[in-house]
Amino acid sequence: MSNPTAPPARPARLLSLILLTLLAFVGLGASPAMATEDNPVGACLSSDGVWLLVVDGEGTALANECVDAPTSGEDALVKAGLTLGYADGFICSIDGTPEVCPATFDGSYWAYFHGAPGEAYAYSEVGAGAFTPAGGTIEAWCFATAEAKECTPPQLNILMGGTPVAAPDGLTAVDLPFTGETASPSASPSASATESASAEPTDDGATDQGSGTVVWAVVGGLVVVAAAVGVVVWLRRRGSGAPKATGGR
């Protein structure tokens, strides 16, 4: 008689394959979700629009929106619907800040800057009427009070290609309420750059829901993996405990 051979442990091999697949699934479920859409600032700049940011002396956004092909920095303000006041040919009031241009210089003024994603703002060397903004750039204004004497517009949070644009070294990007066609219905018009910069980051409902889904996916995957491991161990012990066949003639 020939020596009988034990049947191949196909169930164990199959379960091992399932185990590896589940481990890969758990690894994917535990990986953080990545943003896939640009925010309004990034979408505007990516489409060669000009983003206009205007904040008053308290950091409140008077304009924070996309402007299509302005012919000058002044035209960008007009296209955003802002009212302008002039003194000696210079813009001295924007949207009622200050209500009346001072008869003589009192130390307060509107500071005009140019910017680009990830770069620090550069103070304009020419007046707003003489500068033509390029597509994909930022026009930024801030009001310097007589007490402060100077100001710099806040760096905006920019999401381009699904990736946050890093702010220049030493600066923090903030979110401000949008205005114009990009205005968010839920945004508070009184929110300021100072409040945004000092506020602790919070997760919205979508983030919480996504995190909960990942957690439960991982827990469920681990339970299934543990069950599969138990079955594999049981099958191997059962096979090792079976009586061995002996050879004969």
C-alpha positions as a Markdown table, in Angstrom:
| # | Residue | x | y | z |
|---|---|---|---|---|
| 1 | Met | 0.0 | 0.0 | 0.0 |
| 2 | Ser | 1.2 | 3.5 | -0.7 |
| 3 | Asn | 1.5 | 6.2 | 2.0 |
| 4 | Pro | -1.6 | 8.3 | 2.2 |
| 5 | Thr | -1.0 | 12.1 | 2.0 |
| 6 | Ala | -2.8 | 14.7 | 4.1 |
| 7 | Pro | -5.1 | 17.1 | 2.1 |
| 8 | Pro | -3.7 | 20.6 | 1.5 |
| 9 | Ala | -4.7 | 23.1 | 4.1 |
| 10 | Arg | -6.6 | 25.2 | 1.6 |
| 11 | Pro | -9.0 | 26.8 | 4.1 |
| 12 | Ala | -6.0 | 28.0 | 6.2 |
| 13 | Arg | -4.3 | 29.5 | 3.2 |
| 14 | Leu | -7.6 | 31.2 | 2.1 |
| 15 | Leu | -8.1 | 32.7 | 5.5 |
| 16 | Ser | -4.5 | 33.9 | 5.6 |
| 17 | Leu | -5.2 | 35.7 | 2.3 |
| 18 | Ile | -8.4 | 37.2 | 3.9 |
| 19 | Leu | -6.3 | 38.3 | 6.9 |
| 20 | Leu | -3.8 | 40.2 | 4.7 |
| 21 | Thr | -6.6 | 41.8 | 2.8 |
| 22 | Leu | -8.3 | 43.0 | 6.0 |
| 23 | Leu | -5.1 | 44.3 | 7.4 |
| 24 | Ala | -4.6 | 46.4 | 4.2 |
| 25 | Phe | -8.2 | 47.6 | 4.6 |
| 26 | Val | -7.7 | 48.7 | 8.2 |
| 27 | Gly | -4.5 | 50.6 | 7.1 |
| 28 | Leu | -6.4 | 52.5 | 4.5 |
| 29 | Gly | -9.3 | 53.2 | 6.9 |
| 30 | Ala | -6.9 | 54.6 | 9.5 |
| 31 | Ser | -5.2 | 57.0 | 7.0 |
| 32 | Pro | -6.3 | 60.6 | 7.3 |
| 33 | Ala | -8.7 | 62.0 | 4.8 |
| 34 | Met | -7.3 | 64.5 | 2.3 |
| 35 | Ala | -9.1 | 67.6 | 1.0 |
| 36 | Thr | -9.9 | 67.5 | -2.6 |
| 37 | Glu | -11.4 | 70.9 | -3.3 |
| 38 | Asp | -10.0 | 74.4 | -3.3 |
| 39 | Asn | -11.4 | 77.0 | -1.0 |
| 40 | Pro | -12.8 | 80.2 | -2.6 |
| 41 | Val | -9.4 | 82.0 | -2.4 |
| 42 | Gly | -7.5 | 79.1 | -4.0 |
| 43 | Ala | -10.2 | 78.7 | -6.7 |
| 44 | Cys | -10.0 | 82.4 | -7.6 |
| 45 | Leu | -6.3 | 82.5 | -7.8 |
| 46 | Ser | -6.1 | 79.2 | -9.7 |
| 47 | Ser | -8.5 | 80.6 | -12.4 |
| 48 | Asp | -6.3 | 83.8 | -12.8 |
| 49 | Gly | -8.7 | 85.9 | -10.8 |
| 50 | Val | -7.6 | 88.7 | -8.4 |
| 51 | Trp | -8.4 | 88.3 | -4.7 |
| 52 | Leu | -9.2 | 91.5 | -2.9 |
| 53 | Leu | -8.8 | 91.8 | 0.9 |
| 54 | Val | -9.7 | 95.0 | 2.7 |
| 55 | Val | -9.6 | 95.1 | 6.5 |
| 56 | Asp | -10.3 | 98.1 | 8.7 |
| 57 | Gly | -8.4 | 99.2 | 11.8 |
| 58 | Glu | -10.1 | 96.5 | 13.9 |
| 59 | Gly | -9.4 | 93.7 | 11.5 |
| 60 | Thr | -12.9 | 93.5 | 10.2 |
| 61 | Ala | -13.1 | 92.4 | 6.5 |
| 62 | Leu | -14.8 | 95.1 | 4.4 |
| 63 | Ala | -13.9 | 93.0 | 1.3 |
| 64 | Asn | -12.7 | 89.4 | 1.0 |
| 65 | Glu | -13.7 | 88.2 | -2.5 |
| 66 | Cys | -12.6 | 87.4 | -6.0 |
| 67 | Val | -12.5 | 90.2 | -8.5 |
| 68 | Asp | -12.5 | 89.5 | -12.2 |
| 69 | Ala | -9.8 | 91.3 | -14.3 |
| 70 | Pro | -9.6 | 94.7 | -12.6 |
| 71 | Thr | -7.9 | 97.3 | -14.7 |
| 72 | Ser | -6.2 | 98.8 | -11.6 |
| 73 | Gly | -6.1 | 98.4 | -7.8 |
| 74 | Glu | -8.6 | 101.2 | -7.6 |
| 75 | Asp | -10.9 | 99.4 | -10.1 |
| 76 | Ala | -10.7 | 96.2 | -7.9 |
| 77 | Leu | -12.2 | 98.3 | -5.0 |
| 78 | Val | -14.9 | 99.7 | -7.2 |
| 79 | Lys | -15.8 | 96.2 | -8.6 |
| 80 | Ala | -16.2 | 95.0 | -5.0 |
| 81 | Gly | -18.8 | 97.7 | -4.5 |
| 82 | Leu | -16.8 | 99.7 | -2.0 |
| 83 | Thr | -17.3 | 103.5 | -1.6 |
| 84 | Leu | -14.1 | 105.5 | -1.9 |
| 85 | Gly | -13.2 | 108.9 | -0.6 |
| 86 | Tyr | -10.3 | 111.0 | -2.0 |
| 87 | Ala | -8.0 | 113.7 | -0.7 |
| 88 | Asp | -5.3 | 115.2 | -2.9 |
| 89 | Gly | -5.8 | 112.4 | -5.4 |
| 90 | Phe | -5.2 | 109.6 | -2.8 |
| 91 | Ile | -7.7 | 107.2 | -1.4 |
| 92 | Cys | -8.3 | 108.3 | 2.2 |
| 93 | Ser | -11.6 | 106.5 | 2.9 |
| 94 | Ile | -12.9 | 103.1 | 2.0 |
| 95 | Asp | -16.5 | 102.1 | 2.7 |
| 96 | Gly | -16.9 | 104.7 | 5.5 |
| 97 | Thr | -13.5 | 104.2 | 7.2 |
| 98 | Pro | -13.0 | 106.9 | 8.2 |
| 99 | Glu | -16.4 | 108.5 | 7.7 |
| 100 | Val | -14.8 | 111.8 | 6.6 |
| 101 | Cys | -11.3 | 112.2 | 5.2 |
| 102 | Pro | -9.3 | 114.4 | 7.6 |
| 103 | Ala | -8.6 | 117.9 | 6.5 |
| 104 | Thr | -5.0 | 117.5 | 7.4 |
| 105 | Phe | -3.0 | 114.3 | 7.9 |
| 106 | Asp | -3.6 | 112.9 | 11.4 |
| 107 | Gly | -1.4 | 109.8 | 11.2 |
| 108 | Ser | -4.1 | 107.4 | 10.0 |
| 109 | Tyr | -4.1 | 106.1 | 6.4 |
| 110 | Trp | -5.0 | 103.2 | 4.1 |
| 111 | Ala | -2.0 | 101.0 | 3.4 |
| 112 | Tyr | -1.9 | 99.2 | 0.0 |
| 113 | Phe | -0.2 | 95.9 | -0.6 |
| 114 | His | 0.3 | 93.3 | -3.3 |
| 115 | Gly | 0.6 | 89.5 | -2.6 |
| 116 | Ala | 0.8 | 86.0 | -4.0 |
| 117 | Pro | 0.0 | 82.6 | -2.5 |
| 118 | Gly | 2.6 | 81.7 | 0.1 |
| 119 | Glu | 4.4 | 85.0 | -0.1 |
| 120 | Ala | 4.6 | 87.9 | 2.3 |
| 121 | Tyr | 2.8 | 91.1 | 1.2 |
| 122 | Ala | 4.8 | 93.8 | -0.5 |
| 123 | Tyr | 3.9 | 97.4 | 0.2 |
| 124 | Ser | 2.8 | 99.1 | -3.1 |
| 125 | Glu | 5.3 | 101.6 | -4.5 |
| 126 | Val | 2.6 | 103.2 | -6.7 |
| 127 | Gly | -0.9 | 104.4 | -6.1 |
| 128 | Ala | -3.9 | 102.1 | -6.6 |
| 129 | Gly | -4.9 | 103.9 | -9.8 |
| 130 | Ala | -1.5 | 103.4 | -11.4 |
| 131 | Phe | -1.2 | 99.6 | -10.7 |
| 132 | Thr | -2.6 | 96.8 | -12.8 |
| 133 | Pro | -3.0 | 93.6 | -10.8 |
| 134 | Ala | -1.9 | 90.4 | -12.5 |
| 135 | Gly | -4.2 | 87.3 | -12.5 |
| 136 | Gly | -3.6 | 84.9 | -9.7 |
| 137 | Thr | -2.4 | 87.6 | -7.3 |
| 138 | Ile | -3.8 | 89.3 | -4.1 |
| 139 | Glu | -4.7 | 93.0 | -3.6 |
| 140 | Ala | -4.7 | 93.7 | 0.1 |
| 141 | Trp | -5.5 | 96.9 | 2.1 |
| 142 | Cys | -5.4 | 97.6 | 5.8 |
| 143 | Phe | -6.2 | 100.7 | 7.8 |
| 144 | Ala | -3.4 | 102.0 | 10.0 |
| 145 | Thr | -4.8 | 104.1 | 12.9 |
| 146 | Ala | -2.9 | 107.1 | 14.2 |
| 147 | Glu | -2.1 | 105.0 | 17.4 |
| 148 | Ala | -0.8 | 102.0 | 15.5 |
| 149 | Lys | 1.0 | 104.1 | 12.8 |
| 150 | Glu | 1.3 | 101.0 | 10.5 |
| 151 | Cys | -0.4 | 97.8 | 9.6 |
| 152 | Thr | -0.1 | 94.6 | 7.6 |
| 153 | Pro | -3.0 | 92.7 | 6.1 |
| 154 | Pro | -3.5 | 89.2 | 7.5 |
| 155 | Gln | -2.4 | 86.2 | 5.6 |
| 156 | Leu | -5.3 | 84.2 | 4.3 |
| 157 | Asn | -5.9 | 80.5 | 4.4 |
| 158 | Ile | -5.5 | 79.3 | 0.8 |
| 159 | Leu | -6.3 | 75.8 | -0.4 |
| 160 | Met | -5.1 | 75.1 | -3.9 |
| 161 | Gly | -5.1 | 71.8 | -5.6 |
| 162 | Gly | -6.6 | 70.3 | -2.4 |
| 163 | Thr | -3.5 | 71.3 | -0.5 |
| 164 | Pro | -3.1 | 74.2 | 2.0 |
| 165 | Val | -0.6 | 76.8 | 0.9 |
| 166 | Ala | 2.0 | 77.3 | 3.6 |
| 167 | Ala | 2.1 | 80.8 | 5.1 |
| 168 | Pro | 5.4 | 82.7 | 5.1 |
| 169 | Asp | 7.7 | 81.9 | 7.9 |
| 170 | Gly | 6.6 | 83.4 | 11.2 |
| 171 | Leu | 3.1 | 84.2 | 10.0 |
| 172 | Thr | -0.2 | 82.3 | 10.5 |
| 173 | Ala | -2.9 | 82.0 | 7.9 |
| 174 | Val | -6.5 | 82.9 | 9.0 |
| 175 | Asp | -10.0 | 82.5 | 7.7 |
| 176 | Leu | -12.1 | 85.7 | 7.3 |
| 177 | Pro | -15.8 | 86.0 | 6.3 |
| 178 | Phe | -16.1 | 86.1 | 2.5 |
| 179 | Thr | -18.0 | 89.0 | 0.8 |
| 180 | Gly | -19.6 | 89.5 | -2.6 |
| 181 | Glu | -20.6 | 86.4 | -4.5 |
| 182 | Thr | -18.3 | 84.2 | -2.4 |
| 183 | Ala | -19.9 | 85.3 | 0.9 |
| 184 | Ser | -20.8 | 82.5 | 3.2 |
| 185 | Pro | -24.4 | 82.6 | 4.6 |
| 186 | Ser | -23.1 | 81.3 | 8.0 |
| 187 | Ala | -20.2 | 83.7 | 8.3 |
| 188 | Ser | -20.5 | 86.5 | 10.9 |
| 189 | Pro | -19.9 | 89.9 | 9.3 |
| 190 | Ser | -18.4 | 91.2 | 12.5 |
| 191 | Ala | -15.6 | 88.6 | 12.7 |
| 192 | Ser | -12.2 | 90.1 | 12.6 |
| 193 | Ala | -8.7 | 89.1 | 11.7 |
| 194 | Thr | -7.7 | 89.3 | 15.3 |
| 195 | Glu | -10.5 | 87.0 | 16.4 |
| 196 | Ser | -9.7 | 84.5 | 13.7 |
| 197 | Ala | -6.0 | 84.4 | 14.5 |
| 198 | Ser | -6.6 | 83.9 | 18.2 |
| 199 | Ala | -9.5 | 81.4 | 18.0 |
| 200 | Glu | -8.7 | 77.8 | 18.7 |
| 201 | Pro | -9.2 | 75.5 | 15.7 |
| 202 | Thr | -12.4 | 73.5 | 15.8 |
| 203 | Asp | -13.7 | 70.6 | 13.8 |
| 204 | Asp | -16.9 | 71.0 | 11.9 |
| 205 | Gly | -19.7 | 68.3 | 11.8 |
| 206 | Ala | -18.4 | 66.8 | 8.6 |
| 207 | Thr | -14.9 | 66.3 | 10.1 |
| 208 | Asp | -16.4 | 64.8 | 13.3 |
| 209 | Gln | -18.6 | 62.4 | 11.2 |
| 210 | Gly | -15.7 | 61.4 | 9.0 |
| 211 | Ser | -13.5 | 60.7 | 12.0 |
| 212 | Gly | -16.2 | 58.6 | 13.6 |
| 213 | Thr | -16.6 | 56.6 | 10.5 |
| 214 | Val | -12.9 | 55.9 | 10.3 |
| 215 | Val | -12.8 | 54.8 | 14.0 |
| 216 | Trp | -15.7 | 52.4 | 13.5 |
| 217 | Ala | -14.2 | 51.1 | 10.3 |
| 218 | Val | -11.0 | 50.3 | 12.1 |
| 219 | Val | -12.8 | 48.7 | 15.1 |
| 220 | Gly | -14.9 | 46.6 | 12.8 |
| 221 | Gly | -11.9 | 45.6 | 10.7 |
| 222 | Leu | -10.0 | 44.6 | 13.9 |
| 223 | Val | -12.9 | 42.4 | 15.1 |
| 224 | Val | -13.0 | 40.6 | 11.8 |
| 225 | Val | -9.3 | 40.2 | 11.7 |
| 226 | Ala | -9.3 | 38.7 | 15.2 |
| 227 | Ala | -12.0 | 36.3 | 14.2 |
| 228 | Ala | -10.1 | 35.2 | 11.1 |
| 229 | Val | -7.0 | 34.7 | 13.2 |
| 230 | Gly | -8.9 | 32.5 | 15.6 |
| 231 | Val | -10.3 | 30.4 | 12.8 |
| 232 | Val | -6.8 | 30.0 | 11.2 |
| 233 | Val | -5.3 | 28.9 | 14.6 |
| 234 | Trp | -8.2 | 26.5 | 15.2 |
| 235 | Leu | -7.7 | 24.9 | 11.8 |
| 236 | Arg | -4.0 | 24.5 | 12.3 |
| 237 | Arg | -4.4 | 22.9 | 15.7 |
| 238 | Arg | -7.1 | 20.6 | 14.4 |
| 239 | Gly | -4.8 | 19.5 | 11.6 |
| 240 | Ser | -1.8 | 19.0 | 13.9 |
| 241 | Gly | -4.0 | 17.0 | 16.3 |
| 242 | Ala | -5.3 | 14.5 | 13.7 |
| 243 | Pro | -3.8 | 10.9 | 13.8 |
| 244 | Lys | -0.9 | 10.5 | 11.5 |
| 245 | Ala | -1.0 | 7.9 | 8.8 |
| 246 | Thr | 1.6 | 5.1 | 8.9 |
| 247 | Gly | 3.1 | 3.5 | 5.9 |
| 248 | Gly | 2.6 | -0.2 | 5.0 |
| 249 | Arg | 3.3 | -2.7 | 2.4 |
